[in-house]
Amino acid sequence: MAIARHLQRDADNGDYWPGFVDALATLLLVIVFLLAVFVTGQYALSTALTGRDEQLADLNARLAELADQLNLAEAENARLTVRVSTLTAENESLTEQLEATTARITALGEQLDEAEELSDEAQLTIAMLSEQMEILRMELARLNAALEASEAREAELETQVINLGTRLNAALASEVARLSQYRSEFFGRLVEILGNRSGVRVVGDRFVFETDVLFDSASAELSVEGQEGLRPIAAAIIQLTREIPDDIEWVIRVDGHTDVRPLGPTAQFSSNWELSTARSLSVINWLVGEGVPANRLMAAGLGEHYPISRGRTEADHARNRRIELKLEAR
């Protein structure tokens, strides 16, 4: 308003130039202010992304460390279990020897009680047996101590294994939660891309394409219409590979399904297993040709064994003839 009044006043005086200069100066100040706001925002965004990458790297390092500790604890636990079994067997053997020696001493004592005089040989035998019994008792006490120590160590290692397993499960759950977030975003994007397109629907956490949209009857060659229908899917998967961090292992699983009716004698494939597998591979090969990384795809042919419609009408058969896409952890 001030600029307008100034321009109007200058216009009334017949001098337009000072008003234009003031307007241009004000516009320049606004542009400089907007550039400053943009640069500040870019710096804040860069700082936030750097912090997120450092957190992801730290989480992966801790996950690897927990896995190593768990492997070491399990190996030590297995070694101690073998040691405890050996000591237990030795303990039982020495106990049997001690019992046998005690029985022999008791028998000799009874014989000596009945005899009026002890021979030198009998006395020597008793002394030797007594010495052996004392040695056996000392060895038995040593084995019992070792067994108790091993059992205590085994209990400690079991506690460590449980704790490490709990921490590892928590770390794995965190990885699954991260992948679930990207899965939700990916399928939300596909829903927007595909809209209400005929022959495509969402079933649970999978995208389902009726094969009549992609293939001719009993054929595994992807039709031109099928290629056009899959083209936005390929673009979405390629975008997904750029967004999911490299430390998350994931694949797009492509499942091929057929209806329950057997193939005719002149069909190219001998069974529905072969047909469903060939169709899954055909979709994967086409996606790879569009630029989708091959290590992010997995093919499976399931034949007629997992129908989603139990009826026997032509509509039921058409629903069961399908290609399913699912994002899952590898």
PDB file of C-alpha atoms in Angstrom, residues 112 117-128:
ATOM      1  CA  LEU A 112      38.801-111.577  59.868  1.00  0.00           C
ATOM      2  CA  GLU A 117      44.827-114.840  63.640  1.00  0.00           C
ATOM      3  CA  LEU A 118      45.401-112.560  60.647  1.00  0.00           C
ATOM      4  CA  SER A 119      48.010-113.499  58.147  1.00  0.00           C
ATOM      5  CA  ASP A 120      50.462-110.939  56.836  1.00  0.00           C
ATOM      6  CA  GLU A 121      48.954-111.287  53.369  1.00  0.00           C
ATOM      7  CA  ALA A 122      45.453-110.475  54.635  1.00  0.00           C
ATOM      8  CA  GLN A 123      46.716-107.413  56.482  1.00  0.00           C
ATOM      9  CA  LEU A 124      48.530-106.207  53.355  1.00  0.00           C
ATOM     10  CA  THR A 125      45.385-106.720  51.287  1.00  0.00           C
ATOM     11  CA  ILE A 126      43.298-104.726  53.741  1.00  0.00           C
ATOM     12  CA  ALA A 127      45.844-101.893  53.753  1.00  0.00           C
ATOM     13  CA  MET A 128      45.920-101.775  49.944  1.00  0.00           C
TER      14      MET A 128
END
